[in-house]
Amino acid sequence: MQFADGVERLRAERPRLEFGAAWDYAPAPEATDHLRLDGRYGLYIGGRFVEPKSGRWFATINPATEEPLAEVAEAGEADVDAAVRAAESAQRRVWGRLPAAERGKYLFRIARLLQEKAREFAVLETMNGGKPITEARDVDVPLAVAHFFHHAGWADKLADAFAGRAPRPLGVCGQIIPWNFPLLMAAWKIAPALACGNTVVLKPAETTPLTALHLAKLFDEAGLPPGVVNIVPGAGETGASLVNHPRVAKIAFTGSTEVGKLIQRAVAGTGKRLTLELGGKAANIVFADAALDQAVEGIIRGIYFNQGHVCCAGSRLLVEESIAEDLIARLDWRIRSLRVGDPLDKNTDVGAINSRAQLEKIRELARAGVDDGAVMHQSDCALPGKGYFFPPTYFTGVAQSHRIAREEIFGPVLAVMTFRTPDEAIEKANNLPYGLSAGVWTDKGAKIFAMTRRLRAGVVWANTFNKFDPASPFGGYKESGFGREGGRHGLEAYLEL
Ligand code: NAI
Ligand code: MG
């Protein structure tokens, strides 16, 4: 079904809200003067910031302005080795021997300090990553804090959580994280590892190392013993050195399916434990009996939130045919009201794309959508002249064979398709190699349960989308990875039982 004509007609009938100069939003930029950036950041190894043995440094930028923020040390193989040895020694001599309740106290202290410095971390996350300050402030930082609090509470309850078994730490955990939630992914990985008595070598993503490095300063302030957490920025090569290090007991990775497969191959047969949280192509399924305006807000949150840089983003909209035109009209109007621009402005809904490379990938896939024959609709909002930006976009006339319906775009681009029966919705939702998340919108509770049982996805949201809680296990099926993070399930990945 092609909605192109329908959308053109609806746009004419329902023009974008124009407030006029007197009624437009005045800029509301978040202050940045409370944030102190260092000119250079060394590697954080053994409780100190050290010069890299590699001798290499790289510039990290603000993707909204393309201006450099700082120089960051790049860890080479010898640096990763030093970090792993520091972690190993800290695990054997200090952290692994501490009474569990003492480990918990450190984690509580870290959580409280992070809460106190919430503003600094939110601003830094926005400047280095490009996400709107409202999201860094209301989502990333509070959730990171919640992960430390949650796991602080588990530290002395592991024997109860796994009654009849003898939970023991694994040793040194190598953790490799992506750029879409740099602070949250660091918290998400470090907190359970430490709660379980392990020590950590963390590799942040090459475009977003700064909040992890500021977290290292916070660990110092919390008095965390040296070597318990080590932070080694760098790109894929640094990550590979960590994966291949013989003294690492476990690898936890979040990132692309492509790299996840490489890591799985590298780890096979070594006895290292592995959890992978990879890509997704979630179906957001809207039934005719759903509350449509509420569904529109959920769809918006599901794909335009964080510029679509979300592994569990609702990037495929499956809408029941009888309401498709109505829903798309509402969605189109709402998309055109989204404010795209300066991520530090508190009015901004959609911020900067994280990197030039990611922007190119989004552009390439959007072009593929058009070439494959789908119809592209974009917000006509003005984009800033500098920085990496992409307008909120959706496609109608999408076939399941189109690349935009099958591949992870990781940008603010939605593929809209229709269905007639629940069976058809399930069939379409499940027919990709991914299985991370899905959404169901309906007024009927029974329908929610019937659908969630049949959807092959690690997380299914009902009448909401992209809600997270540290107590709730998160993870995928099939090519979206394996293992769960969060809650009691997530602890298992960091314990010998
Ligand atoms: P990526 O998978 O290359 O990067 C993720 C992390 O893995 C980074 O820290 C990176 O330095 C590291 N890495 C890269 N190559 C490695 C290797 N051979 N061994 C060990 N570590 C390695 O993802 P990239 O290139 O930044 O983004 C490409 C696509 O991946 C995105 O467009 C998106 O579709 C997907 N992606 C999915 C994420 C998720 O949350 N599931 C997060 C980031 C990207
Ligand atoms: Mg890559």
Coordinates of C-alpha atoms and ligand atoms in Angstrom, one line a residue:
M1 CA 0.0 0.0 0.0
Q2 CA 1.4 3.4 -1.0
F3 CA 0.5 6.3 1.3
A4 CA 2.3 8.9 -0.7
D5 CA -0.8 10.6 -2.1
G6 CA -2.5 10.3 1.3
V7 CA 0.4 12.0 3.1
E8 CA 0.6 14.8 0.6
R9 CA -3.1 15.4 1.0
L10 CA -2.9 15.2 4.8
R11 CA 0.0 17.6 4.9
A12 CA -2.0 20.1 3.0
E13 CA -5.0 19.6 5.3
R14 CA -3.0 19.6 8.5
P15 CA 0.0 22.0 8.1
R16 CA 2.8 22.0 10.6
L17 CA 2.1 24.1 13.7
E18 CA 3.6 27.6 13.0
F19 CA 3.8 29.6 16.1
G20 CA 5.1 32.8 14.6
A21 CA 8.0 34.7 16.0
A22 CA 6.3 35.7 19.2
W23 CA 5.3 32.1 20.0
D24 CA 8.4 30.2 19.0
Y25 CA 10.6 28.6 21.6
A26 CA 13.5 30.8 22.7
P27 CA 16.8 28.9 22.9
A28 CA 17.2 27.3 26.3
P29 CA 20.8 26.1 26.3
E30 CA 22.1 24.1 29.3
A31 CA 25.1 25.8 31.0
T32 CA 28.4 24.2 30.5
D33 CA 30.6 26.4 32.8
H34 CA 30.4 23.9 35.7
L35 CA 32.1 21.2 33.6
R36 CA 35.9 21.0 33.7
L37 CA 37.4 19.2 30.8
D38 CA 41.1 18.2 30.9
G39 CA 43.0 18.9 27.7
R40 CA 44.4 15.4 27.7
Y41 CA 43.2 12.1 29.3
G42 CA 45.6 9.3 29.9
L43 CA 44.7 5.6 30.3
Y44 CA 43.2 4.7 33.6
I45 CA 45.3 1.8 34.9
G46 CA 45.9 0.6 38.4
G47 CA 44.1 3.7 39.9
R48 CA 46.1 6.3 38.0
F49 CA 45.9 8.1 34.7
V50 CA 49.0 7.1 32.8
E51 CA 50.7 7.9 29.5
P52 CA 50.1 5.2 26.8
K53 CA 53.0 2.9 26.0
S54 CA 51.6 3.0 22.5
G55 CA 52.6 6.6 22.3
R56 CA 49.3 7.3 20.5
W57 CA 46.7 9.9 21.2
F58 CA 43.4 10.8 19.4
A59 CA 41.1 13.8 19.4
T60 CA 37.6 13.3 20.6
I61 CA 35.0 15.7 19.2
N62 CA 31.6 17.1 19.8
P63 CA 29.5 15.7 16.9
A64 CA 27.1 18.7 17.0
T65 CA 29.8 21.2 16.3
E66 CA 32.7 19.0 14.9
E67 CA 35.0 20.8 17.4
P68 CA 37.6 18.9 19.4
L69 CA 36.9 18.5 23.1
A70 CA 40.1 16.7 24.3
E71 CA 43.0 14.5 23.4
V72 CA 42.6 10.9 24.6
A73 CA 45.3 8.2 25.0
E74 CA 44.9 5.1 22.8
A75 CA 45.7 1.8 24.4
G76 CA 47.9 -0.5 22.5
E77 CA 48.5 -4.2 23.2
A78 CA 51.1 -3.5 25.9
D79 CA 48.7 -1.1 27.6
V80 CA 45.9 -3.6 27.5
D81 CA 48.3 -6.1 29.1
A82 CA 49.2 -3.7 31.8
A83 CA 45.5 -3.0 32.5
V84 CA 44.6 -6.7 32.7
R85 CA 47.5 -7.4 35.0
A86 CA 46.4 -4.5 37.3
A87 CA 42.9 -5.9 37.3
E88 CA 44.2 -9.4 38.0
S89 CA 46.3 -8.3 40.9
A90 CA 43.5 -6.2 42.4
Q91 CA 41.1 -9.1 42.1
R92 CA 43.4 -11.6 43.9
R93 CA 44.7 -9.3 46.5
V94 CA 41.9 -7.0 47.4
W95 CA 38.5 -7.1 45.7
G96 CA 38.0 -10.9 45.7
R97 CA 38.9 -11.0 49.4
L98 CA 36.7 -8.2 50.6
P99 CA 33.6 -9.1 52.6
A100 CA 30.6 -8.9 50.2
A101 CA 29.0 -6.1 52.2
E102 CA 32.1 -4.0 51.8
R103 CA 32.0 -4.4 48.0
G104 CA 28.4 -3.2 48.3
K105 CA 29.4 -0.1 50.2
Y106 CA 31.8 1.0 47.5
L107 CA 29.0 0.6 44.9
F108 CA 26.5 2.6 47.0
R109 CA 29.2 5.3 47.3
I110 CA 29.7 5.4 43.6
A111 CA 26.0 5.6 43.0
R112 CA 25.6 8.5 45.4
L113 CA 28.6 10.4 43.9
L114 CA 27.2 9.9 40.4
Q115 CA 23.9 11.2 41.5
E116 CA 25.6 14.3 43.0
K117 CA 27.5 14.9 39.8
A118 CA 24.5 14.2 37.6
R119 CA 24.6 17.5 35.8
E120 CA 28.3 17.3 35.0
F121 CA 27.8 13.8 33.5
A122 CA 24.7 14.7 31.6
V123 CA 26.4 17.7 29.9
L124 CA 29.5 15.7 29.1
E125 CA 27.5 12.9 27.7
T126 CA 25.6 15.3 25.4
M127 CA 28.7 17.1 24.3
N128 CA 30.7 14.0 23.4
G129 CA 27.8 11.9 22.1
G130 CA 25.3 14.3 20.5
K131 CA 22.2 13.2 22.4
P132 CA 19.7 15.9 23.6
I133 CA 20.5 17.1 27.1
T134 CA 17.0 16.2 28.3
E135 CA 17.7 12.6 27.5
A136 CA 21.2 12.5 29.0
R137 CA 19.7 14.2 32.1
D138 CA 16.4 12.2 32.4
V139 CA 17.4 8.8 31.0
D140 CA 21.1 8.1 30.8
V141 CA 22.4 9.4 34.1
P142 CA 19.5 8.4 36.3
L143 CA 19.6 4.9 34.8
A144 CA 23.3 4.6 35.3
V145 CA 22.9 5.6 38.9
A146 CA 20.1 3.1 39.3
H147 CA 22.4 0.3 38.0
F148 CA 24.9 1.1 40.6
F149 CA 22.3 1.2 43.4
H150 CA 20.6 -2.0 42.2
H151 CA 23.9 -4.0 42.1
A152 CA 25.2 -2.5 45.3
G153 CA 22.2 -4.2 46.9
W154 CA 23.0 -7.6 45.3
A155 CA 26.7 -7.7 46.5
D156 CA 26.0 -9.4 49.8
K157 CA 22.9 -11.4 48.7
L158 CA 24.5 -13.6 46.1
A159 CA 24.3 -16.7 48.3
D160 CA 20.6 -16.1 48.7
A161 CA 20.1 -15.3 45.1
F162 CA 21.6 -18.7 44.1
A163 CA 20.7 -20.8 47.1
G164 CA 22.3 -24.2 47.3
R165 CA 25.1 -23.2 45.0
A166 CA 28.4 -21.5 45.7
P167 CA 28.7 -18.3 43.7
R168 CA 32.3 -17.3 43.1
P169 CA 33.7 -14.5 40.9
L170 CA 35.2 -15.2 37.5
G171 CA 38.3 -13.0 37.7
V172 CA 39.1 -10.2 35.2
C173 CA 36.2 -9.1 33.0
G174 CA 36.9 -7.5 29.6
Q175 CA 34.1 -5.2 28.7
I176 CA 33.6 -3.5 25.3
I177 CA 30.9 -0.9 24.9
P178 CA 29.4 1.2 22.1
W179 CA 28.8 4.9 21.7
N180 CA 25.1 5.1 21.9
F181 CA 24.8 5.0 25.7
P182 CA 28.4 5.5 26.8
L183 CA 27.9 6.1 30.5
L184 CA 24.9 3.9 30.9
M185 CA 26.7 1.0 29.2
A186 CA 29.7 1.5 31.4
A187 CA 27.5 1.4 34.5
W188 CA 25.4 -1.5 33.1
K189 CA 28.6 -3.6 32.7
I190 CA 30.8 -2.4 35.6
A191 CA 28.2 -2.6 38.4
P192 CA 27.3 -6.3 38.2
A193 CA 30.9 -7.3 37.6
L194 CA 32.1 -5.6 40.7
A195 CA 29.1 -6.7 42.8
C196 CA 30.0 -10.3 42.0
G197 CA 33.7 -9.8 43.1
N198 CA 35.3 -9.5 39.7
T199 CA 37.5 -6.7 38.4
V200 CA 37.2 -4.9 35.1
V201 CA 39.1 -3.7 32.1
L202 CA 36.6 -1.5 30.1
K203 CA 37.1 -0.3 26.6
P204 CA 34.8 2.6 25.7
A205 CA 33.9 3.3 22.1
E206 CA 36.4 5.4 20.1
T207 CA 34.0 8.3 19.6
T208 CA 32.7 8.6 23.2
P209 CA 35.4 8.0 25.8
L210 CA 34.9 11.0 28.0
T211 CA 32.1 10.0 30.5
A212 CA 33.9 6.7 31.2
L213 CA 37.1 8.7 31.9
H214 CA 35.2 11.0 34.2
L215 CA 33.7 7.9 35.9
A216 CA 37.3 6.8 36.6
K217 CA 37.9 10.1 38.5
L218 CA 34.7 9.4 40.4
F219 CA 36.0 5.9 41.3
D220 CA 39.1 7.6 42.7
E221 CA 36.9 9.9 44.8
A222 CA 35.0 6.9 46.1
G223 CA 38.3 5.4 47.2
L224 CA 37.8 2.3 45.0
P225 CA 41.0 0.2 45.4
P226 CA 43.5 0.7 42.5
G227 CA 43.1 -1.8 39.6
V228 CA 39.5 -2.8 40.4
V229 CA 38.4 -0.8 37.3
N230 CA 40.7 0.0 34.5
I231 CA 39.7 2.1 31.4
V232 CA 41.5 1.7 28.1
P233 CA 40.1 3.9 25.3
G234 CA 40.8 2.9 21.7
A235 CA 39.2 1.5 18.6
G236 CA 38.6 -2.1 17.3
E237 CA 42.3 -3.1 17.6
T238 CA 42.3 -2.2 21.3
G239 CA 39.1 -4.2 21.7
A240 CA 40.6 -7.2 20.0
S241 CA 43.7 -7.1 22.3
L242 CA 41.3 -7.3 25.2
V243 CA 39.3 -10.1 23.7
N244 CA 42.5 -12.1 23.0
H245 CA 44.2 -11.5 26.3
P246 CA 44.8 -14.9 27.9
R247 CA 44.2 -13.6 31.5
V248 CA 40.7 -12.3 30.8
A249 CA 38.1 -14.7 32.2
K250 CA 35.0 -13.1 30.6
I251 CA 34.1 -10.8 27.7
A252 CA 31.0 -8.7 27.7
F253 CA 30.3 -7.0 24.5
T254 CA 27.6 -4.6 23.2
G255 CA 27.9 -3.4 19.6
S256 CA 27.4 -4.5 16.0
T257 CA 26.4 -8.1 15.1
E258 CA 29.4 -8.1 12.7
V259 CA 32.0 -7.5 15.5
G260 CA 30.0 -9.8 17.9
K261 CA 30.5 -12.7 15.5
L262 CA 34.2 -11.9 15.3
I263 CA 34.5 -12.0 19.0
Q264 CA 32.5 -15.2 19.3
R265 CA 35.0 -16.8 16.9
A266 CA 38.0 -15.4 18.8
V267 CA 36.7 -16.7 22.1
A268 CA 35.6 -20.2 20.9
G269 CA 37.6 -22.9 22.6
T270 CA 39.4 -20.6 25.0
G271 CA 37.2 -21.3 28.0
K272 CA 36.4 -17.6 28.3
R273 CA 32.8 -16.7 29.2
L274 CA 31.0 -14.5 26.8
T275 CA 27.8 -12.4 26.6
L276 CA 26.9 -10.5 23.5
E277 CA 24.3 -7.8 23.1
L278 CA 24.1 -7.0 19.4
G279 CA 21.8 -5.4 16.9
G280 CA 18.1 -5.3 16.4
K281 CA 15.3 -4.5 14.1
A282 CA 12.3 -4.3 16.4
A283 CA 8.7 -4.5 15.2
N284 CA 6.4 -2.0 16.9
I285 CA 2.9 -3.5 16.3
V286 CA -0.1 -1.3 16.4
F287 CA -3.6 -2.8 16.4
A288 CA -6.7 -1.0 15.3
D289 CA -8.1 -1.0 18.9
A290 CA -5.0 0.8 20.3
A291 CA -5.1 4.3 21.8
L292 CA -3.7 6.0 18.7
D293 CA -2.3 9.2 20.0
Q294 CA -0.6 7.2 22.8
A295 CA 0.8 4.8 20.2
V296 CA 2.2 7.7 18.2
E297 CA 4.1 9.0 21.2
G298 CA 5.5 5.5 21.7
I299 CA 6.5 5.2 18.1
I300 CA 8.2 8.6 18.3
R301 CA 10.1 7.5 21.4
G302 CA 10.9 4.2 19.9
I303 CA 12.7 5.4 16.9
Y304 CA 13.5 9.2 17.1
F305 CA 14.6 9.0 20.7
N306 CA 18.4 9.3 20.9
Q307 CA 18.5 9.8 17.0
G308 CA 17.6 6.1 16.6
H309 CA 21.0 5.1 18.1
V310 CA 19.3 2.4 20.1
C311 CA 19.8 -1.3 19.6
C312 CA 16.2 -2.0 20.7
A313 CA 14.7 0.9 18.6
G314 CA 11.3 0.3 17.2
S315 CA 12.6 0.7 13.7
R316 CA 9.8 -1.2 11.9
L317 CA 6.2 -0.1 12.4
L318 CA 3.6 -2.8 11.7
V319 CA 0.2 -1.2 11.7
E320 CA -3.2 -2.9 11.2
E321 CA -4.3 -2.0 7.7
S322 CA -7.7 -0.6 8.7
I323 CA -6.2 2.3 10.7
A324 CA -3.0 2.7 8.7
E325 CA -3.9 5.9 7.0
D326 CA -5.2 7.5 10.2
L327 CA -2.1 6.5 12.2
I328 CA 0.3 7.7 9.6
A329 CA -1.4 11.0 9.3
R330 CA -1.0 11.5 13.1
L331 CA 2.5 10.3 13.0
D332 CA 3.5 12.5 10.1
W333 CA 2.1 15.6 11.8
R334 CA 3.9 14.7 15.1
I335 CA 7.2 14.0 13.3
R336 CA 7.1 17.5 11.7
S337 CA 6.8 19.0 15.2
L338 CA 10.0 17.4 16.5
R339 CA 12.8 19.9 17.1
V340 CA 16.1 18.9 15.6
G341 CA 19.3 20.7 16.5
D342 CA 21.6 21.8 19.3
P343 CA 21.7 18.9 21.7
L344 CA 22.5 21.2 24.6
D345 CA 19.2 23.1 24.1
K346 CA 16.5 21.9 26.5
N347 CA 13.9 22.2 23.7
T348 CA 15.7 19.8 21.4
D349 CA 14.0 16.5 20.7
V350 CA 16.4 15.0 18.2
G351 CA 20.2 15.8 18.6
A352 CA 23.3 15.0 16.5
I353 CA 24.2 11.8 14.8
N354 CA 27.2 10.4 16.7
S355 CA 29.8 10.4 14.0
R356 CA 30.3 11.2 10.3
A357 CA 30.6 7.5 9.6
Q358 CA 27.3 6.8 11.2
L359 CA 25.7 9.7 9.3
E360 CA 27.0 8.2 6.0
K361 CA 25.6 4.8 6.9
I362 CA 22.1 6.3 7.6
R363 CA 22.2 8.3 4.3
E364 CA 23.3 5.2 2.4
L365 CA 20.4 3.1 3.8
A366 CA 17.9 5.9 3.2
R367 CA 19.0 6.1 -0.4
A368 CA 18.7 2.3 -0.6
G369 CA 15.1 2.7 0.6
V370 CA 14.3 5.0 -2.3
D371 CA 16.2 2.9 -4.8
D372 CA 14.3 -0.2 -3.7
G373 CA 11.0 1.6 -4.4
A374 CA 9.8 2.7 -1.0
V375 CA 8.4 6.2 -0.5
M376 CA 10.5 8.5 1.7
H377 CA 8.9 11.2 4.0
Q378 CA 11.0 13.6 5.9
S379 CA 10.4 16.4 8.3
D380 CA 11.1 19.7 6.6
C381 CA 12.8 21.1 9.7
A382 CA 15.9 23.2 9.3
L383 CA 19.2 21.4 10.1
P384 CA 22.2 23.2 11.7
G385 CA 24.9 24.1 9.2
K386 CA 27.6 22.4 11.2
G387 CA 27.7 19.0 12.9
Y388 CA 26.1 15.6 11.9
F389 CA 22.4 15.8 11.6
F390 CA 19.7 13.8 9.9
P391 CA 16.0 14.8 9.7
P392 CA 13.3 12.5 11.2
T393 CA 12.4 10.2 8.4
Y394 CA 9.9 7.4 7.6
F395 CA 9.1 5.2 4.7
T396 CA 5.8 3.9 3.3
G397 CA 5.4 1.4 0.5
V398 CA 8.0 -0.8 2.2
A399 CA 8.3 -4.4 1.2
Q400 CA 9.8 -7.0 3.6
S401 CA 12.6 -7.6 1.1
H402 CA 13.8 -4.0 1.1
R403 CA 17.1 -3.3 2.9
I404 CA 15.4 -0.6 5.1
A405 CA 13.0 -3.4 6.4
R406 CA 15.8 -5.9 7.1
E407 CA 19.0 -4.0 8.1
E408 CA 19.7 -2.1 11.3
I409 CA 19.9 1.6 10.3
F410 CA 20.7 2.9 13.8
G411 CA 19.3 6.3 12.8
P412 CA 16.0 8.3 13.0
V413 CA 14.5 6.3 10.1
L414 CA 11.3 4.3 10.4
A415 CA 10.0 1.6 8.0
V416 CA 6.2 1.4 8.0
M417 CA 4.4 -1.7 6.9
T418 CA 0.9 -3.0 7.4
F419 CA -0.8 -6.3 8.4
R420 CA -4.3 -7.7 8.5
T421 CA -4.3 -10.5 11.1
P422 CA -2.3 -11.2 14.3
D423 CA -0.7 -14.2 12.5
E424 CA 0.5 -11.9 9.8
A425 CA 1.9 -9.4 12.3
I426 CA 3.8 -12.2 14.1
E427 CA 5.1 -13.7 10.9
K428 CA 6.5 -10.3 9.8
A429 CA 7.8 -9.4 13.2
N430 CA 9.7 -12.7 13.6
N431 CA 11.0 -13.1 10.1
L432 CA 14.4 -11.4 10.6
P433 CA 17.6 -12.9 12.1
Y434 CA 17.3 -10.3 14.9
G435 CA 15.3 -10.8 18.1
L436 CA 16.1 -8.1 20.6
S437 CA 12.8 -6.3 21.3
A438 CA 9.3 -5.6 20.1
G439 CA 6.3 -3.5 21.0
V440 CA 2.5 -4.3 21.0
W441 CA -0.2 -1.6 21.1
T442 CA -3.7 -2.7 21.8
D443 CA -6.6 -2.1 24.2
K444 CA -7.0 -5.8 24.9
G445 CA -4.9 -7.4 27.7
A446 CA -5.5 -10.9 26.3
K447 CA -4.1 -9.9 22.9
I448 CA -1.0 -8.5 24.6
F449 CA -0.3 -11.9 26.3
A450 CA -1.2 -13.8 23.1
M451 CA 1.3 -11.7 21.1
T452 CA 4.1 -11.6 23.6
R453 CA 4.2 -15.4 23.9
R454 CA 4.7 -15.7 20.1
L455 CA 7.1 -12.8 19.5
R456 CA 10.7 -14.1 19.4
A457 CA 12.3 -11.1 21.1
G458 CA 14.1 -10.7 24.4
V459 CA 12.0 -7.7 25.5
V460 CA 8.4 -7.0 24.6
W461 CA 6.9 -3.7 25.6
A462 CA 3.1 -3.3 25.8
N463 CA 1.5 0.1 25.3
T464 CA 4.9 1.7 25.9
F465 CA 8.4 1.5 24.4
N466 CA 12.0 1.8 25.4
K467 CA 11.5 1.5 29.2
F468 CA 14.3 0.2 31.2
D469 CA 14.9 -1.0 34.7
P470 CA 18.0 -2.5 36.3
A471 CA 15.9 -5.3 37.8
S472 CA 14.7 -6.4 34.5
P473 CA 16.9 -8.8 32.4
F474 CA 17.7 -7.4 29.0
G475 CA 19.1 -9.3 26.0
G476 CA 18.3 -10.9 22.7
Y477 CA 17.6 -14.0 20.7
K478 CA 19.3 -15.2 17.5
E479 CA 21.6 -12.7 16.0
S480 CA 20.8 -10.1 18.6
G481 CA 23.1 -12.0 20.9
F482 CA 22.9 -14.1 24.1
G483 CA 23.1 -13.8 27.8
R484 CA 21.0 -11.4 29.9
E485 CA 22.1 -8.2 31.6
G486 CA 20.2 -6.8 34.6
G487 CA 18.4 -8.4 37.5
R488 CA 19.3 -11.7 39.0
H489 CA 19.7 -13.2 35.5
G490 CA 22.4 -10.7 34.7
L491 CA 24.4 -11.7 37.8
E492 CA 24.8 -15.3 36.5
A493 CA 27.0 -14.0 33.6
Y494 CA 29.5 -12.7 36.2
L495 CA 29.6 -15.8 38.5
E496 CA 30.9 -19.3 38.7
L497 CA 28.0 -21.2 40.2
Ligands
NAI1 P1 31.2 -1.7 16.5 O1 30.6 -3.0 16.8 O2 32.3 -1.7 15.5 O3 31.7 -1.0 17.8 C1 31.2 -1.3 19.1 C2 32.5 -1.4 20.1 O4 33.3 -2.5 19.6 C3 33.4 -0.2 20.0 O5 33.9 -0.1 21.3 C4 34.5 -0.7 19.1 O6 35.7 0.0 19.3 C5 34.6 -2.1 19.4 N1 35.2 -3.0 18.4 C6 35.2 -2.8 17.0 N2 35.8 -3.7 16.4 C7 36.2 -4.6 17.3 C8 36.9 -5.9 17.3 N3 37.3 -6.4 16.2 N4 37.2 -6.5 18.5 C9 36.8 -6.0 19.6 N5 36.1 -4.8 19.7 C10 35.8 -4.1 18.6 O7 30.0 -0.8 16.0 P2 30.2 0.6 15.1 O8 31.1 0.3 13.9 O9 30.5 1.7 16.0 O10 28.7 0.7 14.5 C11 28.3 0.0 13.4 C12 26.9 -0.5 13.5 O11 26.8 -1.4 14.6 C13 25.9 0.7 13.8 O12 25.5 1.4 12.7 C14 24.8 -0.1 14.5 O13 24.0 -0.6 13.5 C15 25.5 -1.2 15.2 N6 25.7 -0.9 16.6 C16 24.9 -1.6 17.6 C17 25.0 -1.2 18.9 C18 24.1 -1.9 19.9 O14 23.8 -1.3 20.9 N7 23.7 -3.1 19.7 C19 25.9 -0.2 19.4 C20 26.7 0.4 18.3 C21 26.6 0.0 17.0
MG2 MG 32.8 -1.0 13.6

